[in-house]
Amino acid sequence: MSHDYYIRNLLNIKDQNITFDENGINNVKIKGKTCKVINAHLSYTPSYCDKCGILFESNDDFEKKGFDKGSFIVIPSICKMNSYIFLKKQRFLCHHCHSSFICKSNLVNYGCFISNPTKLSIVVDLTKKRSEKDIALDNNVSPNTVERIIDSYYDGQKLYKHYLPKVLSFDEFKSVKSTKGKMSFHLCDGITGKTIDIVEDRKFNSLFKYFSYYTHKARNNVKFIVIDMYSPYIKLIKALFPNAKIIIDKFHLTELISRSLNKTRIKIMKNDKKNYNKLKRYWKLILKSREELDCSHWKKFKCFNRLMTEVDVVDYLVDTNTVLKNTYQIYQDLLYSFRYNNFTVLKTSLKHNYGLVSEYMITSFKTINKYLKYIKNTLKYKYHNGFVEGNNNFIKVIKRIAFGFRNFSRFKARIMICKGLISPKTKKA
Ligand SMILES: [Zn+2]
C-alpha cells in the first residue's frame, strides 16, 4: 500500500483526486504554534469548462497550466495539534473561451480555507453545552466562523405552519439585550415539554403576528393553553384560538401567594426586634404546606431554648402578629385548594372573612379573582408548565457559556441547535 492510501485513510478524505506528496508531512510553526502540515495536490481531467460551461470532448479542448501557489486548508486537528493540508490545485485553460479555471474538491468549498470536515465538527460541537470561543479554539477557526455557521443554520429554518399540538404552553424568559422587549416568548408542547419555537418578544402585537402565520386548522387543533397571569395572552388566545381553554399554570399561582406571604413576613420582621431572628431564620417553615410540617419529632431549634416540633415553631411565629396569622391562614387554605384541585375550597376561601390581612395578600386575592374562570380550569385539568423551569435553566446555561449573546437570532439558533430542533446545514458558511 502506498503512503497516499494511509494518509487518505487516516484523514478520512473521500476525494480520490487529492494525492499526498511523499515525505509531505511536516511540523511547521504557524501563528506561533507548531502545526501539522500535509502537502497535497489536487488534479483531475475536467469534463466541462467552469467559465463557459462547454463540454470537453477531447483533451485538445483544454490545456493543463500547472498548479496554483497553494493554500492552507484547516482540517480537524491531529493528536491535538492544529492541522492543515497545504493544497495545490491544478489550473486549466479552456480553448473555447480562453479563460482559465481551477480544480474543485468536496474537501473544501470554492474560495474557502476551512475544510468541510472541520465545519461538520463545529456543527457537532455546537450541539453541546460549550462556548463558541472554545469551539473556535478547538477547531482552529476564528469565533466569527463559528458565528457564521450558527447563522447559516438560522437562515435555513422555516416555520411549519400547518400543525400545532393539542396542548400548548406559553412561557417567557429573560432575553438578550438587543431584543425589543425584556422578555422573549417560549412556545412549548404542553404534554411533552418540547420547545416548538422562540419568539423575540412577548408583546401582544408581535405574538399576534407570529400566530397569524399558522393556518386556521392548526390553531383550531389547540384545545388547552397553559399560561401565567399575563393578560395579553388571554386577549391573544381569545382572538386566535377559538377552541382553546385557558389554564393558569399552577406553579405561578403557588408562587404568587407564597411571595405575598413572604413579603408580609419580612415587613413584620423589620418592625419586631424581639422576634427578628426567629422570623428571619425559619422563613422556609412558614412557607411550607401545613401538612408537610413535622409534628411528632421534638428537637432543638437554634433560636428557641426548649424542645419543639416544626409545628410549634410555626405556631409561635405566626402568633407574634395578627396580620401574619390571618395571612398565613389564607395562604394555607389556598395552598390546600391548589394541591388537591379543590375549587370549592378556593371559592370559600375567597369569600371568607379572615379579619385583617396584609396588603400583599389582598393584591394576590384580587389577581386570583380576576383570573378565577381560568383557575377553575387549572384545578380541573392536569396540564401545567412544570417542565418550563428545566427549559429555562437550560437557556440560562446556554447564555452563560456564551458569556451573553448580543444578537437574538444567534441566541435563538444556538438554543434550537442544542435542542436538536434545527438540522445541520453545511452550506456555504
Ligand atoms: Zn470555456
Tab-separated table of C-alpha atoms and ligand atoms in Angstrom:
chain	number	residue	atom	x	y	z
A	1	MET	CA	0.000	0.000	0.000
A	2	SER	CA	1.208	3.486	-0.795
A	3	HIS	CA	1.697	6.315	1.688
A	4	ASP	CA	-1.096	8.029	-0.209
A	5	TYR	CA	-3.541	5.308	0.820
A	6	TYR	CA	-2.561	5.517	4.500
A	7	ILE	CA	-2.787	9.279	4.754
A	8	ARG	CA	-6.127	9.380	2.944
A	9	ASN	CA	-7.456	6.679	5.242
A	10	LEU	CA	-6.194	8.335	8.428
A	11	LEU	CA	-7.580	11.734	7.476
A	12	ASN	CA	-10.757	10.120	6.172
A	13	ILE	CA	-10.603	12.045	2.925
A	14	LYS	CA	-13.036	10.821	0.317
A	15	ASP	CA	-11.851	12.848	-2.652
A	16	GLN	CA	-9.740	10.496	-4.811
A	17	ASN	CA	-8.405	13.419	-6.846
A	18	ILE	CA	-6.278	14.587	-3.945
A	19	THR	CA	-2.859	12.960	-3.865
A	20	PHE	CA	-0.456	13.293	-0.969
A	21	ASP	CA	3.179	14.089	-1.559
A	22	GLU	CA	5.802	11.615	-0.481
A	23	ASN	CA	7.563	12.820	2.700
A	24	GLY	CA	4.984	15.556	2.709
A	25	ILE	CA	4.110	15.716	6.424
A	26	ASN	CA	5.916	18.498	8.262
A	27	ASN	CA	5.729	20.291	11.574
A	28	VAL	CA	5.508	23.983	10.768
A	29	LYS	CA	5.202	26.990	13.055
A	30	ILE	CA	2.035	28.914	12.188
A	31	LYS	CA	0.964	31.919	14.290
A	32	GLY	CA	3.452	30.854	16.966
A	33	LYS	CA	2.126	27.317	17.242
A	34	THR	CA	3.622	24.125	15.920
A	35	CYS	CA	1.167	22.664	13.433
A	36	LYS	CA	0.962	19.590	11.250
A	37	VAL	CA	1.039	20.451	7.570
A	38	ILE	CA	0.349	17.792	4.963
A	39	ASN	CA	1.268	18.643	1.404
A	40	ALA	CA	-1.105	17.529	-1.307
A	41	HIS	CA	-2.074	18.161	-4.905
A	42	LEU	CA	-5.497	18.267	-6.462
A	43	SER	CA	-5.869	17.290	-10.084
A	44	TYR	CA	-8.283	15.563	-12.450
A	45	THR	CA	-9.419	15.623	-16.059
A	46	PRO	CA	-12.250	18.152	-16.305
A	47	SER	CA	-15.351	17.217	-18.277
A	48	TYR	CA	-16.525	20.772	-18.879
A	49	CYS	CA	-15.353	24.366	-18.659
A	50	ASP	CA	-16.102	26.106	-15.387
A	51	LYS	CA	-16.334	29.502	-17.035
A	52	CYS	CA	-18.304	28.995	-20.281
A	53	GLY	CA	-19.821	25.607	-19.458
A	54	ILE	CA	-18.897	23.860	-22.690
A	55	LEU	CA	-18.427	20.082	-22.526
A	56	PHE	CA	-14.908	18.936	-23.358
A	57	GLU	CA	-14.941	16.184	-25.960
A	58	SER	CA	-11.223	15.626	-26.234
A	59	ASN	CA	-8.016	16.614	-24.477
A	60	ASP	CA	-7.454	19.235	-27.190
A	61	ASP	CA	-10.276	21.342	-25.817
A	62	PHE	CA	-8.265	22.407	-22.793
A	63	GLU	CA	-4.735	22.642	-21.557
A	64	LYS	CA	-3.194	21.945	-18.140
A	65	LYS	CA	-1.496	25.090	-16.903
A	66	GLY	CA	0.387	23.860	-13.836
A	67	PHE	CA	-0.674	24.335	-10.229
A	68	ASP	CA	-1.720	27.394	-8.239
A	69	LYS	CA	0.549	28.660	-5.449
A	70	GLY	CA	-1.279	26.541	-2.868
A	71	SER	CA	-3.289	27.342	0.218
A	72	PHE	CA	-3.521	26.143	3.808
A	73	ILE	CA	-6.814	24.334	4.409
A	74	VAL	CA	-7.840	23.894	8.044
A	75	ILE	CA	-8.666	20.264	8.809
A	76	PRO	CA	-9.706	18.620	12.114
A	77	SER	CA	-6.727	18.514	14.482
A	78	ILE	CA	-4.359	15.521	14.554
A	79	CYS	CA	-3.173	14.446	18.027
A	80	LYS	CA	-4.409	17.764	19.442
A	81	MET	CA	-2.200	19.670	17.006
A	82	ASN	CA	-3.723	22.236	14.675
A	83	SER	CA	-3.524	20.687	11.244
A	84	TYR	CA	-3.590	21.869	7.681
A	85	ILE	CA	-3.488	20.408	4.238
A	86	PHE	CA	-1.315	22.563	2.030
A	87	LEU	CA	-3.245	22.012	-1.170
A	88	LYS	CA	-2.053	22.938	-4.614
A	89	LYS	CA	-4.793	22.895	-7.227
A	90	GLN	CA	-4.433	22.188	-10.919
A	91	ARG	CA	-5.128	25.073	-13.287
A	92	PHE	CA	-6.714	24.688	-16.709
A	93	LEU	CA	-7.073	26.849	-19.784
A	94	CYS	CA	-10.196	26.473	-21.884
A	95	HIS	CA	-9.543	26.670	-25.618
A	96	HIS	CA	-13.082	27.795	-26.319
A	97	CYS	CA	-13.345	30.882	-24.146
A	98	HIS	CA	-9.614	31.300	-23.450
A	99	SER	CA	-10.147	31.745	-19.748
A	100	SER	CA	-8.530	29.715	-17.011
A	101	PHE	CA	-10.182	27.876	-14.164
A	102	ILE	CA	-9.140	25.790	-11.222
A	103	CYS	CA	-9.847	22.302	-9.800
A	104	LYS	CA	-12.629	21.841	-7.284
A	105	SER	CA	-12.935	19.399	-4.414
A	106	ASN	CA	-15.602	18.348	-1.937
A	107	LEU	CA	-12.980	18.681	0.797
A	108	VAL	CA	-13.296	22.430	0.742
A	109	ASN	CA	-15.720	24.893	-0.840
A	110	TYR	CA	-14.513	27.234	-3.537
A	111	GLY	CA	-12.790	30.284	-2.104
A	112	CYS	CA	-12.844	28.897	1.420
A	113	PHE	CA	-9.946	27.887	3.671
A	114	ILE	CA	-11.872	25.796	6.146
A	115	SER	CA	-12.444	22.183	5.171
A	116	ASN	CA	-15.928	20.718	5.238
A	117	PRO	CA	-14.952	18.081	7.866
A	118	THR	CA	-13.929	20.954	10.168
A	119	LYS	CA	-17.279	22.664	9.598
A	120	LEU	CA	-19.039	19.418	10.423
A	121	SER	CA	-17.020	19.083	13.590
A	122	ILE	CA	-18.057	22.642	14.583
A	123	VAL	CA	-21.697	21.721	13.965
A	124	VAL	CA	-21.347	18.702	16.270
A	125	ASP	CA	-19.666	20.844	18.940
A	126	LEU	CA	-22.465	23.394	18.722
A	127	THR	CA	-24.989	20.832	19.922
A	128	LYS	CA	-23.060	20.513	23.181
A	129	LYS	CA	-23.113	22.982	26.037
A	130	ARG	CA	-19.865	24.655	25.069
A	131	SER	CA	-18.927	28.247	24.487
A	132	GLU	CA	-18.358	29.457	20.963
A	133	LYS	CA	-14.922	30.683	21.913
A	134	ASP	CA	-13.872	27.178	22.995
A	135	ILE	CA	-15.355	25.613	19.898
A	136	ALA	CA	-13.460	28.088	17.731
A	137	LEU	CA	-10.214	27.397	19.568
A	138	ASP	CA	-10.572	23.617	19.356
A	139	ASN	CA	-11.352	23.678	15.679
A	140	ASN	CA	-8.613	26.153	14.802
A	141	VAL	CA	-11.001	28.727	13.357
A	142	SER	CA	-11.981	32.249	14.355
A	143	PRO	CA	-15.058	32.876	16.545
A	144	ASN	CA	-16.541	34.657	13.547
A	145	THR	CA	-16.523	31.414	11.575
A	146	VAL	CA	-18.456	29.685	14.349
A	147	GLU	CA	-20.941	32.548	14.362
A	148	ARG	CA	-21.329	32.316	10.595
A	149	ILE	CA	-22.114	28.616	10.904
A	150	ILE	CA	-24.769	29.344	13.534
A	151	ASP	CA	-26.259	31.985	11.269
A	152	SER	CA	-26.326	29.581	8.350
A	153	TYR	CA	-28.450	27.274	10.500
A	154	TYR	CA	-30.847	30.025	11.327
A	155	ASP	CA	-31.367	31.092	7.732
A	156	GLY	CA	-32.458	27.621	6.782
A	157	GLN	CA	-35.103	27.347	9.471
A	158	LYS	CA	-38.693	27.605	8.290
A	159	LEU	CA	-41.808	27.638	10.382
A	160	TYR	CA	-44.049	24.632	9.874
A	161	LYS	CA	-47.400	26.351	9.988
A	162	HIS	CA	-49.858	23.515	9.421
A	163	TYR	CA	-49.763	21.875	12.799
A	164	LEU	CA	-49.916	22.783	16.466
A	165	PRO	CA	-50.289	20.236	19.293
A	166	LYS	CA	-53.426	19.789	21.403
A	167	VAL	CA	-51.873	21.393	24.474
A	168	LEU	CA	-49.678	24.461	24.230
A	169	SER	CA	-47.615	26.038	26.917
A	170	PHE	CA	-46.740	29.738	26.892
A	171	ASP	CA	-43.779	30.873	28.856
A	172	GLU	CA	-41.138	33.564	28.763
A	173	PHE	CA	-37.520	34.017	29.710
A	174	LYS	CA	-35.206	36.937	30.176
A	175	SER	CA	-33.730	37.610	26.797
A	176	VAL	CA	-30.647	39.250	25.386
A	177	LYS	CA	-30.057	42.977	25.348
A	178	SER	CA	-30.715	43.582	21.670
A	179	THR	CA	-34.342	42.435	21.782
A	180	LYS	CA	-37.268	44.844	21.653
A	181	GLY	CA	-38.766	43.656	24.918
A	182	LYS	CA	-37.045	42.387	28.021
A	183	MET	CA	-38.765	39.040	27.841
A	184	SER	CA	-38.758	36.584	24.998
A	185	PHE	CA	-41.554	34.143	24.345
A	186	HIS	CA	-41.085	30.391	24.610
A	187	LEU	CA	-43.650	28.153	22.955
A	188	CYS	CA	-43.735	24.518	24.095
A	189	ASP	CA	-45.773	21.408	23.577
A	190	GLY	CA	-47.812	21.237	26.791
A	191	ILE	CA	-47.599	17.455	27.070
A	192	THR	CA	-44.051	16.589	26.092
A	193	GLY	CA	-42.498	19.891	27.164
A	194	LYS	CA	-40.590	20.123	23.903
A	195	THR	CA	-39.773	23.560	22.562
A	196	ILE	CA	-41.710	24.421	19.423
A	197	ASP	CA	-40.378	27.892	18.831
A	198	ILE	CA	-38.956	31.011	20.381
A	199	VAL	CA	-40.257	34.489	19.583
A	200	GLU	CA	-38.241	37.621	20.170
A	201	ASP	CA	-40.731	39.434	22.396
A	202	ARG	CA	-43.936	38.552	24.142
A	203	LYS	CA	-45.927	41.688	23.431
A	204	PHE	CA	-49.425	41.247	22.041
A	205	ASN	CA	-48.713	42.654	18.594
A	206	SER	CA	-45.656	40.513	17.893
A	207	LEU	CA	-47.360	37.363	19.127
A	208	PHE	CA	-50.498	38.132	17.156
A	209	LYS	CA	-48.407	38.499	14.037
A	210	TYR	CA	-46.498	35.327	14.848
A	211	PHE	CA	-49.523	33.091	15.440
A	212	SER	CA	-51.328	34.514	12.430
A	213	TYR	CA	-48.804	32.655	10.270
A	214	TYR	CA	-50.286	29.371	11.419
A	215	THR	CA	-53.243	28.038	9.482
A	216	HIS	CA	-56.774	28.094	10.928
A	217	LYS	CA	-56.711	24.325	11.084
A	218	ALA	CA	-53.530	24.300	13.150
A	219	ARG	CA	-54.904	26.867	15.584
A	220	ASN	CA	-58.275	25.137	15.845
A	221	ASN	CA	-56.488	21.956	16.836
A	222	VAL	CA	-55.286	23.549	20.087
A	223	LYS	CA	-57.578	22.570	22.964
A	224	PHE	CA	-55.671	23.820	26.007
A	225	ILE	CA	-53.149	26.571	26.588
A	226	VAL	CA	-51.243	26.845	29.839
A	227	ILE	CA	-50.179	30.409	30.639
A	228	ASP	CA	-49.060	32.539	33.539
A	229	MET	CA	-51.078	35.530	34.692
A	230	TYR	CA	-50.225	37.902	31.869
A	231	SER	CA	-53.351	39.471	30.406
A	232	PRO	CA	-52.147	39.970	26.784
A	233	TYR	CA	-52.006	36.170	26.499
A	234	ILE	CA	-55.718	35.929	27.258
A	235	LYS	CA	-56.555	38.585	24.692
A	236	LEU	CA	-54.395	36.721	22.168
A	237	ILE	CA	-55.929	33.318	22.832
A	238	LYS	CA	-59.453	34.711	22.547
A	239	ALA	CA	-58.574	36.266	19.210
A	240	LEU	CA	-56.708	33.385	17.599
A	241	PHE	CA	-57.509	30.091	19.317
A	242	PRO	CA	-61.269	29.588	19.210
A	243	ASN	CA	-61.240	26.071	20.683
A	244	ALA	CA	-58.669	26.535	23.395
A	245	LYS	CA	-59.376	26.513	27.108
A	246	ILE	CA	-57.108	28.763	29.143
A	247	ILE	CA	-55.296	27.216	32.077
A	248	ILE	CA	-53.340	29.302	34.565
A	249	ASP	CA	-50.175	27.499	35.490
A	250	LYS	CA	-50.283	26.093	38.997
A	251	PHE	CA	-46.646	26.813	39.729
A	252	HIS	CA	-47.219	30.512	39.071
A	253	LEU	CA	-50.273	30.528	41.325
A	254	THR	CA	-48.378	28.978	44.217
A	255	GLU	CA	-45.561	31.385	43.644
A	256	LEU	CA	-47.933	34.351	43.694
A	257	ILE	CA	-49.330	33.566	47.131
A	258	SER	CA	-46.049	32.450	48.657
A	259	ARG	CA	-44.454	35.702	47.549
A	260	SER	CA	-47.263	37.637	49.261
A	261	LEU	CA	-46.813	35.725	52.495
A	262	ASN	CA	-43.080	36.149	52.379
A	263	LYS	CA	-43.321	39.900	51.846
A	264	THR	CA	-45.739	40.079	54.775
A	265	ARG	CA	-43.288	38.205	56.976
A	266	ILE	CA	-40.395	40.476	56.003
A	267	LYS	CA	-42.385	43.639	56.702
A	268	ILE	CA	-43.439	42.369	60.120
A	269	MET	CA	-39.968	41.077	60.893
A	270	LYS	CA	-38.444	44.513	60.316
A	271	ASN	CA	-40.700	46.051	62.955
A	272	ASP	CA	-40.278	43.285	65.515
A	273	LYS	CA	-36.909	43.466	67.237
A	274	LYS	CA	-37.717	40.702	69.703
A	275	ASN	CA	-38.584	38.043	67.142
A	276	TYR	CA	-36.453	39.328	64.288
A	277	ASN	CA	-34.015	36.426	64.280
A	278	LYS	CA	-36.701	33.795	64.598
A	279	LEU	CA	-38.799	35.250	61.808
A	280	LYS	CA	-35.714	35.560	59.659
A	281	ARG	CA	-34.368	32.087	60.260
A	282	TYR	CA	-37.490	29.962	59.840
A	283	TRP	CA	-38.992	31.529	56.733
A	284	LYS	CA	-38.993	28.173	54.938
A	285	LEU	CA	-41.168	26.554	57.578
A	286	ILE	CA	-43.757	29.305	57.284
A	287	LEU	CA	-43.998	28.784	53.526
A	288	LYS	CA	-44.286	25.015	53.841
A	289	SER	CA	-47.659	23.409	53.477
A	290	ARG	CA	-49.128	22.725	56.916
A	291	GLU	CA	-49.401	19.028	56.099
A	292	GLU	CA	-45.720	18.736	55.424
A	293	LEU	CA	-44.675	20.125	58.780
A	294	ASP	CA	-43.298	17.629	61.248
A	295	CYS	CA	-45.477	17.440	64.351
A	296	SER	CA	-44.078	14.356	66.065
A	297	HIS	CA	-40.329	14.887	66.392
A	298	TRP	CA	-39.142	17.119	69.189
A	299	LYS	CA	-35.859	18.771	68.559
A	300	LYS	CA	-33.747	21.748	69.472
A	301	PHE	CA	-34.185	24.842	67.304
A	302	LYS	CA	-31.409	27.366	67.403
A	303	CYS	CA	-33.403	30.466	68.326
A	304	PHE	CA	-35.542	28.706	70.909
A	305	ASN	CA	-34.259	27.332	74.172
A	306	ARG	CA	-36.668	24.446	74.554
A	307	LEU	CA	-37.515	21.294	72.604
A	308	MET	CA	-40.119	21.908	69.922
A	309	THR	CA	-41.645	20.385	66.806
A	310	GLU	CA	-41.817	22.223	63.489
A	311	VAL	CA	-45.498	22.883	64.028
A	312	ASP	CA	-44.726	24.532	67.374
A	313	VAL	CA	-42.180	26.808	65.743
A	314	VAL	CA	-44.555	27.932	63.017
A	315	ASP	CA	-47.370	28.456	65.533
A	316	TYR	CA	-45.099	30.567	67.701
A	317	LEU	CA	-44.027	32.666	64.730
A	318	VAL	CA	-47.462	33.374	63.298
A	319	ASP	CA	-48.819	34.136	66.769
A	320	THR	CA	-46.440	37.076	67.072
A	321	ASN	CA	-48.668	39.173	64.817
A	322	THR	CA	-52.399	39.043	63.959
A	323	VAL	CA	-51.920	40.183	60.363
A	324	LEU	CA	-49.316	37.495	59.834
A	325	LYS	CA	-51.559	34.904	61.426
A	326	ASN	CA	-54.542	35.767	59.222
A	327	THR	CA	-52.394	35.947	56.094
A	328	TYR	CA	-50.848	32.614	56.959
A	329	GLN	CA	-54.305	31.081	57.338
A	330	ILE	CA	-55.396	32.277	53.885
A	331	TYR	CA	-52.153	31.079	52.400
A	332	GLN	CA	-52.641	27.601	53.803
A	333	ASP	CA	-56.253	27.413	52.611
A	334	LEU	CA	-55.329	28.491	49.101
A	335	LEU	CA	-52.363	26.158	49.013
A	336	TYR	CA	-54.634	23.305	50.056
A	337	SER	CA	-57.118	24.091	47.278
A	338	PHE	CA	-54.321	24.175	44.678
A	339	ARG	CA	-52.774	20.988	45.950
A	340	TYR	CA	-55.939	18.941	45.980
A	341	ASN	CA	-57.532	20.658	42.991
A	342	ASN	CA	-60.446	21.679	45.150
A	343	PHE	CA	-62.244	24.607	43.576
A	344	THR	CA	-64.929	24.723	46.305
A	345	VAL	CA	-62.299	25.339	48.959
A	346	LEU	CA	-60.779	28.055	46.790
A	347	LYS	CA	-64.121	29.807	46.328
A	348	THR	CA	-64.996	29.595	50.025
A	349	SER	CA	-61.581	30.954	50.988
A	350	LEU	CA	-62.014	33.894	48.671
A	351	LYS	CA	-65.313	34.805	50.311
A	352	HIS	CA	-64.321	34.011	53.875
A	353	ASN	CA	-63.605	36.851	56.263
A	354	TYR	CA	-60.176	36.271	57.735
A	355	GLY	CA	-60.006	39.593	59.530
A	356	LEU	CA	-57.090	41.926	58.994
A	357	VAL	CA	-54.705	40.632	56.317
A	358	SER	CA	-51.637	42.123	54.679
A	359	GLU	CA	-51.941	44.379	51.633
A	360	TYR	CA	-49.742	41.971	49.640
A	361	MET	CA	-52.192	39.135	50.114
A	362	ILE	CA	-55.103	41.423	49.214
A	363	THR	CA	-53.376	42.157	45.880
A	364	SER	CA	-52.930	38.436	45.260
A	365	PHE	CA	-56.580	37.930	46.129
A	366	LYS	CA	-57.585	40.456	43.513
A	367	THR	CA	-55.404	38.756	40.910
A	368	ILE	CA	-56.861	35.355	41.704
A	369	ASN	CA	-60.383	36.752	41.489
A	370	LYS	CA	-59.566	38.334	38.137
A	371	TYR	CA	-58.414	35.011	36.679
A	372	LEU	CA	-60.815	32.788	38.623
A	373	LYS	CA	-62.520	31.477	35.500
A	374	TYR	CA	-59.209	30.118	34.230
A	375	ILE	CA	-58.002	28.928	37.607
A	376	LYS	CA	-61.055	26.686	37.636
A	377	ASN	CA	-59.512	25.007	34.577
A	378	THR	CA	-56.202	24.729	36.410
A	379	LEU	CA	-57.861	22.665	39.084
A	380	LYS	CA	-59.947	20.687	36.614
A	381	TYR	CA	-57.330	19.650	34.059
A	382	LYS	CA	-53.959	18.150	34.749
A	383	TYR	CA	-51.871	20.294	32.388
A	384	HIS	CA	-49.195	22.548	33.792
A	385	ASN	CA	-45.872	24.154	32.901
A	386	GLY	CA	-43.833	22.095	35.325
A	387	PHE	CA	-41.113	21.367	32.759
A	388	VAL	CA	-40.623	25.025	31.997
A	389	GLU	CA	-38.214	25.542	34.843
A	390	GLY	CA	-35.915	22.923	33.336
A	391	ASN	CA	-36.182	24.632	29.966
A	392	ASN	CA	-35.343	27.992	31.438
A	393	ASN	CA	-32.361	26.596	33.301
A	394	PHE	CA	-31.172	25.161	30.034
A	395	ILE	CA	-31.448	28.557	28.366
A	396	LYS	CA	-29.560	30.152	31.247
A	397	VAL	CA	-26.730	27.653	30.773
A	398	ILE	CA	-26.539	28.423	27.060
A	399	LYS	CA	-26.492	32.129	27.817
A	400	ARG	CA	-23.792	31.742	30.442
A	401	ILE	CA	-21.438	29.571	28.407
A	402	ALA	CA	-21.660	32.064	25.592
A	403	PHE	CA	-20.893	34.892	28.040
A	404	GLY	CA	-24.066	36.610	26.949
A	405	PHE	CA	-25.375	36.866	23.433
A	406	ARG	CA	-25.834	40.265	21.896
A	407	ASN	CA	-27.691	39.062	18.876
A	408	PHE	CA	-31.110	37.484	19.411
A	409	SER	CA	-31.232	35.404	16.244
A	410	ARG	CA	-27.905	33.797	17.090
A	411	PHE	CA	-29.044	33.140	20.636
A	412	LYS	CA	-32.214	31.530	19.359
A	413	ALA	CA	-30.344	29.485	16.776
A	414	ARG	CA	-27.996	28.162	19.451
A	415	ILE	CA	-30.915	27.103	21.672
A	416	MET	CA	-32.583	25.411	18.733
A	417	ILE	CA	-29.351	23.660	17.706
A	418	CYS	CA	-28.703	22.387	21.238
A	419	LYS	CA	-32.244	21.133	21.467
A	420	GLY	CA	-31.873	19.369	18.140
A	421	LEU	CA	-34.729	21.341	16.613
A	422	ILE	CA	-32.946	22.546	13.528
A	423	SER	CA	-30.910	20.148	11.493
A	424	PRO	CA	-27.348	20.695	10.313
A	425	LYS	CA	-26.800	22.552	7.125
A	426	THR	CA	-23.263	22.688	5.884
A	427	LYS	CA	-23.867	25.096	3.092
A	428	LYS	CA	-21.501	27.984	2.487
A	429	ALA	CA	-20.516	29.339	5.849
B	1	ZN	ZN	-14.525	27.884	-21.558
